[in-house]
PDB file of C-alpha atoms in Angstrom:
ATOM      1  CA  MET T   1       0.190   0.013   0.071  1.00 67.00           C
ATOM      2  CA  VAL T   2       2.745   2.531   1.034  1.00 72.00           C
ATOM      3  CA  LYS T   3       4.787   1.424  -2.047  1.00 73.00           C
ATOM      4  CA  SER T   4       1.768   2.291  -4.330  1.00 68.00           C
ATOM      5  CA  ILE T   5       1.287   5.698  -2.688  1.00 68.00           C
ATOM      6  CA  LEU T   6       5.059   6.565  -3.063  1.00 68.00           C
ATOM      7  CA  GLU T   7       5.159   5.332  -6.679  1.00 68.00           C
ATOM      8  CA  GLY T   8       2.055   7.499  -7.366  1.00 65.00           C
ATOM      9  CA  HIS T   9       3.469  10.430  -5.674  1.00 65.00           C
ATOM     10  CA  THR T  10       6.678  10.211  -7.543  1.00 69.00           C
ATOM     11  CA  THR T  11       4.720   9.814 -10.785  1.00 68.00           C
ATOM     12  CA  ARG T  12       6.297   6.335 -11.515  1.00 67.00           C
ATOM     13  CA  ARG T  13       2.810   4.844 -11.282  1.00 65.00           C
ATOM     14  CA  LYS T  14      -0.398   6.047 -12.359  1.00 67.00           C
ATOM     15  CA  VAL T  15      -2.825   6.853  -9.539  1.00 62.00           C
ATOM     16  CA  ASP T  16      -6.277   5.122  -9.692  1.00 68.00           C
ATOM     17  CA  ASN T  17      -9.338   7.120  -9.196  1.00 72.00           C
ATOM     18  CA  LYS T  18     -11.781   4.892  -7.345  1.00 69.00           C
ATOM     19  CA  ASP T  19     -14.691   7.145  -8.221  1.00 67.00           C
ATOM     20  CA  ASP T  20     -14.215   6.875 -11.929  1.00 68.00           C
ATOM     21  CA  PHE T  21     -17.095   4.895 -13.618  1.00 67.00           C
ATOM     22  CA  ARG T  22     -14.511   2.846 -15.524  1.00 69.00           C
ATOM     23  CA  ASN T  23     -13.282   1.248 -12.193  1.00 68.00           C
ATOM     24  CA  LYS T  24     -16.901   0.273 -11.086  1.00 71.00           C
ATOM     25  CA  ARG T  25     -18.213  -3.184 -11.588  1.00 73.00           C
ATOM     26  CA  LEU T  26     -21.475  -3.128 -13.361  1.00 74.00           C
ATOM     27  CA  GLU T  27     -23.897  -5.791 -12.364  1.00 75.00           C
ATOM     28  CA  LEU T  28     -25.891  -7.414 -14.999  1.00 83.00           C
ATOM     29  CA  ALA T  29     -29.575  -7.665 -14.875  1.00 85.00           C
ATOM     30  CA  GLY T  30     -29.566 -11.394 -14.286  1.00 87.00           C
ATOM     31  CA  GLU T  31     -27.358 -10.947 -11.288  1.00 87.00           C
ATOM     32  CA  LEU T  32     -29.624  -8.460  -9.736  1.00 88.00           C
ATOM     33  CA  LEU T  33     -32.695 -10.582 -10.425  1.00 91.00           C
ATOM     34  CA  GLU T  34     -30.938 -13.560  -9.049  1.00 92.00           C
ATOM     35  CA  ARG T  35     -30.219 -11.733  -5.843  1.00 92.00           C
ATOM     36  CA  GLU T  36     -33.864 -10.490  -5.464  1.00 94.00           C
ATOM     37  CA  LEU T  37     -35.307 -13.880  -6.228  1.00 95.00           C
ATOM     38  CA  LYS T  38     -33.181 -15.537  -3.526  1.00 95.00           C
ATOM     39  CA  VAL T  39     -34.103 -12.882  -1.012  1.00 94.00           C
ATOM     40  CA  HIS T  40     -37.877 -13.403  -1.816  1.00 94.00           C
ATOM     41  CA  LEU T  41     -37.472 -17.114  -1.912  1.00 94.00           C
ATOM     42  CA  ARG T  42     -35.917 -17.157   1.570  1.00 93.00           C
ATOM     43  CA  HIS T  43     -38.573 -14.985   3.000  1.00 94.00           C
ATOM     44  CA  ALA T  44     -41.272 -17.117   1.550  1.00 92.00           C
ATOM     45  CA  ARG T  45     -39.498 -20.319   2.904  1.00 92.00           C
ATOM     46  CA  LYS T  46     -39.485 -18.810   6.360  1.00 91.00           C
ATOM     47  CA  ARG T  47     -43.136 -17.995   6.257  1.00 91.00           C
ATOM     48  CA  MET T  48     -44.116 -21.352   5.115  1.00 89.00           C
ATOM     49  CA  VAL T  49     -42.066 -23.117   7.740  1.00 87.00           C
ATOM     50  CA  LYS T  50     -43.600 -20.800  10.380  1.00 85.00           C
ATOM     51  CA  ALA T  51     -47.045 -21.645   9.079  1.00 84.00           C
ATOM     52  CA  MET T  52     -46.403 -25.360   9.020  1.00 84.00           C
ATOM     53  CA  ARG T  53     -44.832 -25.512  12.491  1.00 82.00           C
ATOM     54  CA  ARG T  54     -47.747 -23.844  13.934  1.00 80.00           C
ATOM     55  CA  ASP T  55     -50.045 -26.550  12.597  1.00 77.00           C
ATOM     56  CA  LEU T  56     -47.920 -29.548  13.225  1.00 78.00           C
ATOM     57  CA  TYR T  57     -48.762 -29.788  16.967  1.00 66.00           C
ATOM     58  CA  PRO T  58     -50.072 -33.363  18.013  1.00 60.00           C
ATOM     59  CA  VAL T  59     -53.705 -32.212  18.543  1.00 61.00           C
ATOM     60  CA  ARG T  60     -54.022 -30.481  15.252  1.00 63.00           C
ATOM     61  CA  THR T  61     -54.468 -32.051  11.793  1.00 67.00           C
ATOM     62  CA  ILE T  62     -52.031 -31.442   8.856  1.00 70.00           C
ATOM     63  CA  HIS T  63     -53.680 -29.335   6.186  1.00 72.00           C
ATOM     64  CA  PRO T  64     -53.086 -29.635   2.428  1.00 76.00           C
ATOM     65  CA  ILE T  65     -50.018 -27.592   1.141  1.00 73.00           C
ATOM     66  CA  GLU T  66     -52.185 -25.262  -0.751  1.00 74.00           C
ATOM     67  CA  GLN T  67     -53.210 -23.778   2.582  1.00 72.00           C
ATOM     68  CA  TYR T  68     -49.829 -22.826   3.500  1.00 70.00           C
ATOM     69  CA  LEU T  69     -49.019 -21.078   0.190  1.00 71.00           C
ATOM     70  CA  ASP T  70     -49.776 -17.324   0.381  1.00 68.00           C
ATOM     71  CA  ALA T  71     -50.939 -15.327  -2.683  1.00 57.00           C
ATOM     72  CA  ALA T  72     -48.423 -12.771  -1.974  1.00 54.00           C
ATOM     73  CA  ILE T  73     -45.576 -15.156  -2.441  1.00 63.00           C
ATOM     74  CA  ILE T  74     -47.122 -16.079  -5.932  1.00 62.00           C
ATOM     75  CA  SER T  75     -48.019 -12.785  -7.282  1.00 60.00           C
ATOM     76  CA  ALA T  76     -45.566 -10.459  -9.065  1.00 54.00           C
ATOM     77  CA  HIS T  77     -46.274  -7.363  -6.804  1.00 54.00           C
ATOM     78  CA  GLY T  78     -45.552  -9.243  -3.626  1.00 48.00           C
ATOM     79  CA  GLY T  79     -47.011  -8.236  -0.202  1.00 47.00           C
TER      80      GLY T  79
END
């Protein structure tokens, strides 16, 4: 690190501009969508597990899986 600073100061090395847009990594639309989908699926999984655990006590009966699916999970606009 110090070597890079000294070389930049003595002009033997070109100083990088970290704020320059050419030094930024652009994320592709697919990567952004993948990240968002993972977040939403993780949230949906947690909600489904919570609902199933709530209904899996010995005195209760197990309901069909359709009852655990929330319309907000399936819809495009979420909830």
